[in-house]
Amino acid sequence: AQTVTQSQPEMSVQEAETVTLSCTYDTSESDYYLFWYKQPPSRQMILVIRQEAYKQQNATENRFSVNFQKAAKSFSLKISDSQLGDAAMYFCAFTQGGSEKLVFGKGTKLTVNP
Amino acid sequence: EAQVTQNPRYLITVTGKKLTVTCSQNMNHEYMSWYRQDPGLGLRQIYYSMNVEVTDKGDVPEGYKVSRKEKRNFPLILESPSPNQTSLYFCASRSLDRSSYNSPLHFGNGTRLTVT
């Protein structure tokens, strides 16, 4: 069974600084997709970024980027120039190619200090 | 506007009183799913549906029922709620069309359920 591990229950960063959230996963498959979701206090689940396993290039969305290390099964999220609005729970998620199931990590709570 | 609508947003009930949380999506998505979110446990899948009249158990289905009579609706039913079902519930949907292969989930805004 696939598992997703977020080893940092909480993280904090100063406004305008950079922070990296860790995520590792376990799978024997080669075709899969990885996601980072953000959950602000409003409880909405917002897709931040997505990475296809077959792509070697790391995905980037504005200030958000990932460091995808396929051999190490690692998928960390880097937030540059952190803003107060980035404060939220962040969930890493995995889905096998063609599967209907999305497996989530337990989340990392990010605090942004002014 | 494309969205997944859950109702109610908040619900307080007592043990054993049947309740239904509704979920509706306007994107013609084939796939719909229910998750519960608990502190320290992340999101866990309760049930999912690949299309009308097709439902299957997720990781934590005990105590829940679902139905998929129409493509847009996927209600979550708690026949006899218990306090351990106090949680934050999310409905989500996505397309299974080959052109949107492994498209991301669209989530509703969540339902905070308290069972006393």
mmCIF file of C-alpha atoms in Angstrom:
data_model
loop_
_atom_site.group_PDB
_atom_site.id
_atom_site.type_symbol
_atom_site.label_atom_id
_atom_site.label_comp_id
_atom_site.label_asym_id
_atom_site.label_seq_id
_atom_site.Cartn_x
_atom_site.Cartn_y
_atom_site.Cartn_z
ATOM 1 C CA ALA A 1 0.000 0.000 0.000
ATOM 2 C CA GLN A 2 1.162 3.479 -0.802
ATOM 3 C CA THR A 3 2.012 5.737 2.108
ATOM 4 C CA VAL A 4 2.846 9.418 2.375
ATOM 5 C CA THR A 5 4.918 10.775 5.249
ATOM 6 C CA GLN A 6 5.230 14.386 6.313
ATOM 7 C CA SER A 7 7.790 14.397 9.099
ATOM 8 C CA GLN A 8 7.268 18.000 10.211
ATOM 9 C CA PRO A 9 3.980 18.504 12.071
ATOM 10 C CA GLU A 10 4.741 22.229 12.381
ATOM 11 C CA MET A 11 7.057 24.717 10.737
ATOM 12 C CA SER A 12 7.533 28.448 11.002
ATOM 13 C CA VAL A 13 9.139 31.035 8.733
ATOM 14 C CA GLN A 14 9.736 34.748 8.785
ATOM 15 C CA GLU A 15 7.884 36.824 6.254
ATOM 16 C CA ALA A 16 9.893 37.185 3.009
ATOM 17 C CA GLU A 17 12.085 34.198 3.865
ATOM 18 C CA THR A 18 12.135 30.760 2.255
ATOM 19 C CA VAL A 19 10.843 27.566 3.823
ATOM 20 C CA THR A 20 10.887 23.942 2.697
ATOM 21 C CA LEU A 21 8.272 21.386 3.702
ATOM 22 C CA SER A 22 9.239 17.725 3.510
ATOM 23 C CA CYS A 23 7.318 14.813 2.067
ATOM 24 C CA THR A 24 8.346 11.260 1.368
ATOM 25 C CA TYR A 25 6.263 8.509 -0.136
ATOM 26 C CA ASP A 26 6.446 4.805 -0.623
ATOM 27 C CA THR A 27 5.436 3.034 -3.808
ATOM 28 C CA SER A 28 6.687 0.309 -6.089
ATOM 29 C CA GLU A 29 4.970 1.837 -9.100
ATOM 30 C CA SER A 30 6.640 3.994 -11.728
ATOM 31 C CA ASP A 31 3.556 5.866 -12.937
ATOM 32 C CA TYR A 32 2.210 8.213 -10.301
ATOM 33 C CA TYR A 33 1.393 11.807 -9.488
ATOM 34 C CA LEU A 34 2.197 13.953 -6.498
ATOM 35 C CA PHE A 35 0.387 16.996 -5.192
ATOM 36 C CA TRP A 36 0.665 19.651 -2.533
ATOM 37 C CA TYR A 37 -2.578 21.031 -1.162
ATOM 38 C CA LYS A 38 -2.932 24.084 1.056
ATOM 39 C CA GLN A 39 -5.646 24.385 3.706
ATOM 40 C CA PRO A 40 -5.938 27.898 5.168
ATOM 41 C CA PRO A 41 -8.081 28.611 8.251
ATOM 42 C CA SER A 42 -11.099 28.883 5.933
ATOM 43 C CA ARG A 43 -10.808 25.053 5.589
ATOM 44 C CA GLN A 44 -10.753 25.146 1.798
ATOM 45 C CA MET A 45 -8.454 22.614 0.164
ATOM 46 C CA ILE A 46 -6.494 24.422 -2.515
ATOM 47 C CA LEU A 47 -4.202 22.730 -5.000
ATOM 48 C CA VAL A 48 -0.775 24.369 -4.839
ATOM 49 C CA ILE A 49 1.310 22.326 -7.220
ATOM 50 C CA ARG A 50 1.385 19.010 -9.040
ATOM 51 C CA GLN A 51 4.197 16.790 -10.310
ATOM 52 C CA GLU A 52 4.038 13.907 -12.740
ATOM 53 C CA ALA A 53 6.536 11.172 -11.882
ATOM 54 C CA TYR A 54 7.611 10.749 -15.485
ATOM 55 C CA LYS A 55 8.725 14.367 -15.675
ATOM 56 C CA GLN A 56 12.263 15.026 -14.540
ATOM 57 C CA GLN A 57 11.795 18.772 -14.383
ATOM 58 C CA ASN A 58 10.619 20.086 -11.042
ATOM 59 C CA ALA A 59 7.214 21.778 -11.115
ATOM 60 C CA THR A 60 7.022 25.488 -10.339
ATOM 61 C CA GLU A 61 4.058 27.762 -9.668
ATOM 62 C CA ASN A 62 5.127 31.334 -8.979
ATOM 63 C CA ARG A 63 6.697 31.335 -5.477
ATOM 64 C CA PHE A 64 6.053 27.616 -5.004
ATOM 65 C CA SER A 65 8.392 24.975 -6.335
ATOM 66 C CA VAL A 66 9.116 21.354 -5.624
ATOM 67 C CA ASN A 67 12.267 19.311 -5.295
ATOM 68 C CA PHE A 68 11.273 15.952 -6.726
ATOM 69 C CA GLN A 69 13.830 13.241 -6.023
ATOM 70 C CA LYS A 70 12.375 10.117 -7.600
ATOM 71 C CA ALA A 71 15.059 7.687 -6.484
ATOM 72 C CA ALA A 72 14.794 8.913 -2.900
ATOM 73 C CA LYS A 73 10.973 9.071 -3.129
ATOM 74 C CA SER A 74 11.037 12.603 -1.860
ATOM 75 C CA PHE A 75 8.780 15.492 -2.845
ATOM 76 C CA SER A 76 9.510 18.651 -0.868
ATOM 77 C CA LEU A 77 7.742 21.971 -1.311
ATOM 78 C CA LYS A 78 9.724 25.192 -1.291
ATOM 79 C CA ILE A 79 7.941 28.476 -0.631
ATOM 80 C CA SER A 80 9.993 31.529 -1.542
ATOM 81 C CA ASP A 81 9.385 35.067 -0.319
ATOM 82 C CA SER A 82 6.881 33.790 2.256
ATOM 83 C CA GLN A 83 3.797 35.887 2.790
ATOM 84 C CA LEU A 84 1.363 36.056 5.689
ATOM 85 C CA GLY A 85 -1.271 34.497 3.459
ATOM 86 C CA ASP A 86 0.859 31.380 3.107
ATOM 87 C CA ALA A 87 0.066 30.427 6.699
ATOM 88 C CA ALA A 88 -1.921 27.205 6.466
ATOM 89 C CA MET A 89 -1.857 23.437 6.763
ATOM 90 C CA TYR A 90 -0.057 21.854 3.850
ATOM 91 C CA PHE A 91 -0.815 18.337 2.730
ATOM 92 C CA CYS A 92 1.267 16.199 0.459
ATOM 93 C CA ALA A 93 -0.713 13.669 -1.588
ATOM 94 C CA PHE A 94 0.005 10.777 -3.914
ATOM 95 C CA THR A 95 -1.979 8.964 -6.549
ATOM 96 C CA GLN A 96 -0.949 6.057 -8.688
ATOM 97 C CA GLY A 97 -1.402 6.517 -12.419
ATOM 98 C CA GLY A 98 -4.900 5.454 -13.441
ATOM 99 C CA SER A 99 -5.971 4.996 -9.835
ATOM 100 C CA GLU A 100 -8.978 6.642 -8.287
ATOM 101 C CA LYS A 101 -7.373 6.880 -4.868
ATOM 102 C CA LEU A 102 -5.532 9.897 -3.472
ATOM 103 C CA VAL A 103 -3.447 9.176 -0.373
ATOM 104 C CA PHE A 104 -2.660 12.105 1.918
ATOM 105 C CA GLY A 105 0.068 12.773 4.418
ATOM 106 C CA LYS A 106 -0.825 13.970 7.900
ATOM 107 C CA GLY A 107 -0.044 17.577 7.136
ATOM 108 C CA THR A 108 2.385 20.299 8.161
ATOM 109 C CA LYS A 109 1.128 23.431 9.846
ATOM 110 C CA LEU A 110 3.025 26.459 8.545
ATOM 111 C CA THR A 111 3.170 29.670 10.554
ATOM 112 C CA VAL A 112 4.441 32.849 8.924
ATOM 113 C CA ASN A 113 5.829 35.411 11.365
ATOM 114 C CA PRO A 114 5.700 39.119 10.473
ATOM 115 C CA GLU B 1 -18.688 28.852 -11.469
ATOM 116 C CA ALA B 2 -17.269 25.331 -11.248
ATOM 117 C CA GLN B 3 -17.671 24.084 -7.724
ATOM 118 C CA VAL B 4 -18.387 21.326 -5.267
ATOM 119 C CA THR B 5 -21.109 22.292 -2.804
ATOM 120 C CA GLN B 6 -21.477 20.642 0.558
ATOM 121 C CA ASN B 7 -24.222 21.240 3.067
ATOM 122 C CA PRO B 8 -24.400 21.956 5.873
ATOM 123 C CA ARG B 9 -21.107 23.618 6.832
ATOM 124 C CA TYR B 10 -21.679 22.910 10.496
ATOM 125 C CA LEU B 11 -23.786 20.223 12.116
ATOM 126 C CA ILE B 12 -24.237 19.275 15.757
ATOM 127 C CA THR B 13 -26.245 16.167 16.471
ATOM 128 C CA VAL B 14 -26.750 13.487 19.093
ATOM 129 C CA THR B 15 -25.708 9.871 19.094
ATOM 130 C CA GLY B 16 -27.975 7.677 17.015
ATOM 131 C CA LYS B 17 -29.858 10.373 15.114
ATOM 132 C CA LYS B 18 -29.587 9.680 11.401
ATOM 133 C CA LEU B 19 -28.135 12.462 9.300
ATOM 134 C CA THR B 20 -27.195 13.172 5.704
ATOM 135 C CA VAL B 21 -24.499 15.491 4.405
ATOM 136 C CA THR B 22 -25.179 16.514 0.840
ATOM 137 C CA CYS B 23 -22.600 17.003 -1.894
ATOM 138 C CA SER B 24 -23.228 18.307 -5.375
ATOM 139 C CA GLN B 25 -20.863 19.181 -8.220
ATOM 140 C CA ASN B 26 -21.592 21.093 -11.420
ATOM 141 C CA MET B 27 -18.585 19.976 -13.460
ATOM 142 C CA ASN B 28 -20.026 16.714 -14.814
ATOM 143 C CA HIS B 29 -17.293 14.800 -13.014
ATOM 144 C CA GLU B 30 -17.467 11.045 -12.990
ATOM 145 C CA TYR B 31 -15.468 10.575 -9.829
ATOM 146 C CA MET B 32 -16.650 11.694 -6.400
ATOM 147 C CA SER B 33 -15.269 10.906 -2.990
ATOM 148 C CA TRP B 34 -15.739 11.555 0.716
ATOM 149 C CA TYR B 35 -12.880 12.182 3.135
ATOM 150 C CA ARG B 36 -12.731 12.799 6.827
ATOM 151 C CA GLN B 37 -10.032 14.966 8.337
ATOM 152 C CA ASP B 38 -8.862 14.479 11.907
ATOM 153 C CA PRO B 39 -5.983 16.202 13.732
ATOM 154 C CA GLY B 40 -2.743 14.305 13.312
ATOM 155 C CA LEU B 41 -4.283 11.871 10.836
ATOM 156 C CA GLY B 42 -4.640 13.949 7.690
ATOM 157 C CA LEU B 43 -7.419 13.111 5.262
ATOM 158 C CA ARG B 44 -8.712 9.580 5.022
ATOM 159 C CA GLN B 45 -11.020 8.317 2.330
ATOM 160 C CA ILE B 46 -14.427 7.033 3.414
ATOM 161 C CA TYR B 47 -16.146 6.086 0.157
ATOM 162 C CA TYR B 48 -15.762 6.911 -3.478
ATOM 163 C CA SER B 49 -17.763 6.581 -6.670
ATOM 164 C CA MET B 50 -16.508 6.170 -10.211
ATOM 165 C CA ASN B 51 -19.893 6.880 -11.789
ATOM 166 C CA VAL B 52 -23.635 6.638 -11.277
ATOM 167 C CA GLU B 53 -24.613 3.569 -9.262
ATOM 168 C CA VAL B 54 -20.930 2.650 -8.775
ATOM 169 C CA THR B 55 -19.593 3.104 -5.253
ATOM 170 C CA ASP B 56 -16.796 1.507 -3.282
ATOM 171 C CA LYS B 57 -15.257 1.586 0.169
ATOM 172 C CA GLY B 58 -12.260 3.690 1.007
ATOM 173 C CA ASP B 59 -10.031 3.271 4.044
ATOM 174 C CA VAL B 60 -12.530 4.108 6.806
ATOM 175 C CA PRO B 61 -16.044 3.166 5.603
ATOM 176 C CA GLU B 62 -17.454 1.775 8.867
ATOM 177 C CA GLY B 63 -20.523 3.659 10.059
ATOM 178 C CA TYR B 64 -21.126 5.430 6.744
ATOM 179 C CA LYS B 65 -23.253 4.904 3.665
ATOM 180 C CA VAL B 66 -23.297 6.654 0.325
ATOM 181 C CA SER B 67 -25.413 6.627 -2.793
ATOM 182 C CA ARG B 68 -24.886 7.841 -6.354
ATOM 183 C CA LYS B 69 -28.246 7.961 -8.071
ATOM 184 C CA GLU B 70 -27.330 11.003 -10.149
ATOM 185 C CA LYS B 71 -23.985 12.039 -11.534
ATOM 186 C CA ARG B 72 -23.913 15.377 -9.750
ATOM 187 C CA ASN B 73 -24.884 14.233 -6.241
ATOM 188 C CA PHE B 74 -23.068 12.048 -3.735
ATOM 189 C CA PRO B 75 -24.631 12.244 -0.272
ATOM 190 C CA LEU B 76 -22.942 10.852 2.832
ATOM 191 C CA ILE B 77 -25.295 9.119 5.236
ATOM 192 C CA LEU B 78 -24.668 8.367 8.891
ATOM 193 C CA GLU B 79 -27.440 5.975 9.928
ATOM 194 C CA SER B 80 -26.525 5.984 13.617
ATOM 195 C CA PRO B 81 -23.829 8.574 14.327
ATOM 196 C CA SER B 82 -21.441 8.051 17.207
ATOM 197 C CA PRO B 83 -19.043 10.497 18.917
ATOM 198 C CA ASN B 84 -16.040 8.956 17.127
ATOM 199 C CA GLN B 85 -17.520 10.284 13.889
ATOM 200 C CA THR B 86 -17.014 13.836 15.079
ATOM 201 C CA SER B 87 -14.770 15.186 12.354
ATOM 202 C CA LEU B 88 -14.342 17.532 9.422
ATOM 203 C CA TYR B 89 -15.748 16.005 6.248
ATOM 204 C CA PHE B 90 -14.839 16.846 2.674
ATOM 205 C CA CYS B 91 -16.492 15.904 -0.552
ATOM 206 C CA ALA B 92 -14.359 16.016 -3.683
ATOM 207 C CA SER B 93 -14.737 15.317 -7.371
ATOM 208 C CA ARG B 94 -12.667 15.058 -10.500
ATOM 209 C CA SER B 95 -12.957 14.092 -14.116
ATOM 210 C CA LEU B 96 -11.967 10.635 -15.290
ATOM 211 C CA ASP B 97 -11.861 11.756 -18.902
ATOM 212 C CA ARG B 98 -8.680 10.625 -20.630
ATOM 213 C CA SER B 99 -7.982 14.197 -21.674
ATOM 214 C CA SER B 100 -7.719 15.177 -18.018
ATOM 215 C CA TYR B 101 -5.759 12.150 -16.891
ATOM 216 C CA ASN B 102 -5.192 12.220 -13.185
ATOM 217 C CA SER B 103 -6.650 15.692 -12.927
ATOM 218 C CA PRO B 104 -6.547 17.109 -9.417
ATOM 219 C CA LEU B 105 -9.428 16.833 -6.999
ATOM 220 C CA HIS B 106 -11.868 19.702 -6.556
ATOM 221 C CA PHE B 107 -12.939 19.955 -2.939
ATOM 222 C CA GLY B 108 -16.048 21.257 -1.243
ATOM 223 C CA ASN B 109 -15.701 23.666 1.672
ATOM 224 C CA GLY B 110 -16.078 21.001 4.321
ATOM 225 C CA THR B 111 -18.686 20.046 6.910
ATOM 226 C CA ARG B 112 -17.775 20.235 10.578
ATOM 227 C CA LEU B 113 -19.764 17.487 12.310
ATOM 228 C CA THR B 114 -20.049 17.143 16.081
ATOM 229 C CA VAL B 115 -21.778 14.115 17.563
ATOM 230 C CA THR B 116 -22.545 14.350 21.284
#
